[in-house]
């Protein structure tokens, strides 16, 4: 790549991110300037810009560390890879279970959003719904998230979806729901015990390397 075609300030800004990333506790502005071989005023302008847009943040000790935007980029890339793997897995499942409707869902705030779907009426098409969500108390996927989600998240979901309004007609009392969620955690799969459903509904967790729930296949 010809050096004359590069945008100098962008190259320096990316270099600063690399320098800061290698420092475990962050760096002072002077340290950044020295590492990059820049004048302090040049380093200041670049660091100020990166800080303003969230790629750097200033610690309580006055040091510069990587900001939240960097983590967002990493998460976006990981999520894309997860969706690609999920799509491959769902296509394989669709071949083995041609009469099943398959879904892949993730949490988005307190919503449980269906990202991917394959249905028997369109067996060769991977659907990407825009507004389909899973109900927390009545769907297999929603119940799976209640069973495996962390305590803070599940509490937020319950506040947004009051049990007495949305869950009482199905579970009668919270104690019965809690007992069922414990069974889900023990079994590793959610199969709602609703006798009036016409089809078998079930969902299984997708866990990260630390055993935390990141998605569900239903």
mmCIF file of C-alpha atoms in Angstrom, residues 22-123:
data_model
loop_
_atom_site.group_PDB
_atom_site.id
_atom_site.type_symbol
_atom_site.label_atom_id
_atom_site.label_comp_id
_atom_site.label_asym_id
_atom_site.label_seq_id
_atom_site.Cartn_x
_atom_site.Cartn_y
_atom_site.Cartn_z
ATOM 1 C CA UNK A 22 -0.918 -2.352 25.150
ATOM 2 C CA UNK A 23 -0.869 -0.380 28.416
ATOM 3 C CA UNK A 24 -2.660 -2.247 31.185
ATOM 4 C CA UNK A 25 -3.564 0.813 33.283
ATOM 5 C CA UNK A 26 -3.702 3.556 30.634
ATOM 6 C CA UNK A 27 -1.193 6.241 29.621
ATOM 7 C CA UNK A 28 -0.592 9.926 30.230
ATOM 8 C CA UNK A 29 -0.789 12.267 27.270
ATOM 9 C CA UNK A 30 2.999 12.781 27.404
ATOM 10 C CA UNK A 31 3.558 9.011 27.367
ATOM 11 C CA UNK A 32 1.355 8.697 24.280
ATOM 12 C CA UNK A 33 3.226 11.503 22.531
ATOM 13 C CA UNK A 34 6.593 9.925 23.374
ATOM 14 C CA UNK A 35 5.507 6.450 22.228
ATOM 15 C CA UNK A 36 4.192 7.815 18.947
ATOM 16 C CA UNK A 37 7.040 10.273 18.380
ATOM 17 C CA UNK A 38 4.574 13.171 18.193
ATOM 18 C CA UNK A 39 4.615 16.703 19.453
ATOM 19 C CA UNK A 40 2.474 17.089 22.563
ATOM 20 C CA UNK A 41 0.073 19.484 20.812
ATOM 21 C CA UNK A 42 -0.435 17.008 17.947
ATOM 22 C CA UNK A 43 -0.974 14.129 20.362
ATOM 23 C CA UNK A 44 -3.400 16.273 22.376
ATOM 24 C CA UNK A 45 -5.574 17.051 19.351
ATOM 25 C CA UNK A 46 -5.693 13.409 18.294
ATOM 26 C CA UNK A 47 -6.391 12.141 21.825
ATOM 27 C CA UNK A 48 -9.057 14.817 22.367
ATOM 28 C CA UNK A 49 -10.833 13.711 19.199
ATOM 29 C CA UNK A 50 -10.656 10.016 20.071
ATOM 30 C CA UNK A 51 -11.954 10.813 23.561
ATOM 31 C CA UNK A 52 -14.834 12.919 22.200
ATOM 32 C CA UNK A 53 -16.117 10.074 19.995
ATOM 33 C CA UNK A 54 -15.713 7.374 22.654
ATOM 34 C CA UNK A 55 -12.646 5.486 21.458
ATOM 35 C CA UNK A 56 -10.649 6.680 24.471
ATOM 36 C CA UNK A 57 -11.745 7.547 27.965
ATOM 37 C CA UNK A 58 -9.959 9.276 30.828
ATOM 38 C CA UNK A 59 -9.607 7.358 34.079
ATOM 39 C CA UNK A 60 -9.921 8.855 37.546
ATOM 40 C CA UNK A 61 -6.112 8.938 37.641
ATOM 41 C CA UNK A 62 -6.006 11.125 34.553
ATOM 42 C CA UNK A 63 -4.755 8.337 32.280
ATOM 43 C CA UNK A 64 -6.137 7.522 28.844
ATOM 44 C CA UNK A 65 -7.520 4.015 28.280
ATOM 45 C CA UNK A 66 -9.593 2.393 25.557
ATOM 46 C CA UNK A 67 -13.151 3.689 25.503
ATOM 47 C CA UNK A 68 -16.548 2.012 25.115
ATOM 48 C CA UNK A 69 -16.633 2.395 21.327
ATOM 49 C CA UNK A 70 -13.758 -0.076 21.001
ATOM 50 C CA UNK A 71 -15.720 -2.649 23.004
ATOM 51 C CA UNK A 72 -18.750 -2.002 20.780
ATOM 52 C CA UNK A 73 -16.703 -2.833 17.688
ATOM 53 C CA UNK A 74 -15.454 -6.053 19.263
ATOM 54 C CA UNK A 75 -18.977 -7.007 20.346
ATOM 55 C CA UNK A 76 -20.368 -6.244 16.880
ATOM 56 C CA UNK A 77 -17.782 -8.488 15.242
ATOM 57 C CA UNK A 78 -18.431 -11.276 17.750
ATOM 58 C CA UNK A 79 -22.182 -10.932 17.215
ATOM 59 C CA UNK A 80 -21.755 -11.170 13.446
ATOM 60 C CA UNK A 81 -19.712 -14.347 13.828
ATOM 61 C CA UNK A 82 -22.335 -15.743 16.218
ATOM 62 C CA UNK A 83 -25.130 -15.039 13.712
ATOM 63 C CA UNK A 84 -23.143 -16.720 10.936
ATOM 64 C CA UNK A 85 -22.626 -19.842 13.064
ATOM 65 C CA UNK A 86 -26.276 -19.769 14.105
ATOM 66 C CA UNK A 87 -27.405 -19.575 10.471
ATOM 67 C CA UNK A 88 -25.261 -22.593 9.572
ATOM 68 C CA UNK A 89 -26.599 -24.577 12.529
ATOM 69 C CA UNK A 90 -30.220 -23.703 11.746
ATOM 70 C CA UNK A 91 -29.842 -24.809 8.121
ATOM 71 C CA UNK A 92 -28.472 -28.133 9.336
ATOM 72 C CA UNK A 93 -31.349 -28.502 11.807
ATOM 73 C CA UNK A 94 -33.872 -27.630 9.095
ATOM 74 C CA UNK A 95 -32.618 -30.564 7.022
ATOM 75 C CA UNK A 96 -32.944 -32.911 9.988
ATOM 76 C CA UNK A 97 -36.282 -31.456 11.173
ATOM 77 C CA UNK A 98 -38.117 -30.364 8.002
ATOM 78 C CA UNK A 99 -41.464 -29.895 9.781
ATOM 79 C CA UNK A 100 -40.068 -27.704 12.543
ATOM 80 C CA UNK A 101 -40.115 -23.934 12.813
ATOM 81 C CA UNK A 102 -36.674 -22.879 14.050
ATOM 82 C CA UNK A 103 -35.711 -19.604 15.718
ATOM 83 C CA UNK A 104 -32.551 -17.972 17.005
ATOM 84 C CA UNK A 105 -33.093 -15.259 19.612
ATOM 85 C CA UNK A 106 -30.967 -12.801 21.577
ATOM 86 C CA UNK A 107 -31.660 -10.300 24.337
ATOM 87 C CA UNK A 108 -31.864 -6.641 23.321
ATOM 88 C CA UNK A 109 -32.420 -4.645 26.473
ATOM 89 C CA UNK A 110 -35.359 -6.311 28.201
ATOM 90 C CA UNK A 111 -36.735 -7.676 24.925
ATOM 91 C CA UNK A 112 -36.023 -11.175 23.623
ATOM 92 C CA UNK A 113 -35.627 -10.590 19.904
ATOM 93 C CA UNK A 114 -35.846 -13.286 17.220
ATOM 94 C CA UNK A 115 -32.926 -12.631 14.865
ATOM 95 C CA UNK A 116 -33.225 -15.660 12.571
ATOM 96 C CA UNK A 117 -36.089 -17.962 11.618
ATOM 97 C CA UNK A 118 -36.715 -20.940 9.306
ATOM 98 C CA UNK A 119 -40.245 -22.266 8.809
ATOM 99 C CA UNK A 120 -41.610 -25.322 6.931
ATOM 100 C CA UNK A 121 -43.563 -23.157 4.478
ATOM 101 C CA UNK A 122 -40.281 -21.552 3.320
ATOM 102 C CA UNK A 123 -37.758 -24.313 4.070
#
